[in-house]
Amino acid sequence: MLMHLSTWPEVEQFIARSRTIVVPIGSNEQHGPTGLLGTDWLCPEIIALEAERTADILVAPTFNIGMAQHHLAFAGTISLRPSTFIAAIGDWIRSLTGHGFEKILFLNGHGGNIASIEAAFSEVYADASFAKRRAGYALKLCNWWDLPGVGELAREQFPSGHGAHATPSEIAITQWALPHARKSAHYAPQIAPSGPIREALEFRARYPDGRVGSDPGQATPEKGEALVKLAAQSLAQELDAFSLEPVPA
Ligand code: NI
């Protein structure tokens, strides 16, 4: 069930049978010369939608702007600073727990979001901790590439040139789901340089076309399809296991 295509009575009925929800979360940021700006929010959304086709799960609207300050020297990137992002995630969580959701799984598509999502969880748990009361809910962060089996498959598909940003695995996923938006370019060098990630102008100087360590030329829609099918299956299993975890009230 997709929250944005449901009515409030339908969501209320869902809560009567399940208190678990998945929130795709990502970023709108440059992904090199051929990667879509939406790559990091499209990938978790595509995987959640695929899981929803066969499992009785509820998918929240995608949180599609994240912590991408280091990509701001490239056109089209939209970022929240960490403090804004943390505050916004907190209000999403408080909205959902207020309706009775007890298990919220954030399916993340952007490495730069991880620290802020974890910090947001700590901020929200602090509401209960400082008041010396039980939270009554549990929060979980899952990066799509860490879902069981997915990292192994990506390493098999792309033994070299996977890299850290504008990776062939994420680009393959968008090529499969959105064939009309597929782009091509000549990559020079074929595998982008690797190194640290700091602020925006330094990033652009170090990684002129926006890629980090990757060769997106290895992406194909067929590889993307295999990644999505496996990730969707793993997500449904993760959600099942998470639902069964006890949360003392
Ligand atoms: Ni990405």
GROMACS .gro file of C-alpha atoms in nm, residues 27-41 71 74 77 109-110 165-167 170-171 187 209-211 214 216:
model
   31
   27SER     CA    1   1.892   1.300  -0.189
   28ASN     CA    2   1.861   1.512  -0.503
   29GLU     CA    3   2.220   1.561  -0.610
   30GLN     CA    4   2.459   1.540  -0.905
   31HIS     CA    5   2.553   1.187  -1.007
   32GLY     CA    6   2.821   1.247  -1.266
   33PRO     CA    7   2.768   1.306  -1.637
   34THR     CA    8   2.510   1.028  -1.684
   35GLY     CA    9   2.349   0.973  -1.342
   36LEU     CA   10   2.008   1.128  -1.276
   37LEU     CA   11   1.991   1.395  -1.007
   38GLY     CA   12   1.722   1.187  -0.839
   39THR     CA   13   1.931   0.865  -0.831
   40ASP     CA   14   1.967   0.850  -0.452
   41TRP     CA   15   1.596   0.889  -0.380
   71HIS     CA   16   2.756   1.832  -0.415
   74PHE     CA   17   2.708   2.108  -0.935
   77THR     CA   18   2.180   1.966  -0.630
  109GLY     CA   19   1.988   0.570  -0.082
  110HIS     CA   20   2.261   0.822   0.005
  165HIS     CA   21   2.954   0.788  -0.595
  166ALA     CA   22   2.761   0.765  -0.924
  167THR     CA   23   2.816   0.391  -0.895
  170GLU     CA   24   2.266   0.271  -0.859
  171ILE     CA   25   2.272   0.388  -1.220
  187TYR     CA   26   3.399   0.885  -1.946
  209ASP     CA   27   3.277   1.532  -1.355
  210GLY     CA   28   3.119   1.444  -1.020
  211ARG     CA   29   3.199   1.071  -1.005
  214SER     CA   30   3.321   0.471  -1.035
  216PRO     CA   31   2.900   0.397  -1.460
   0.00000   0.00000   0.00000
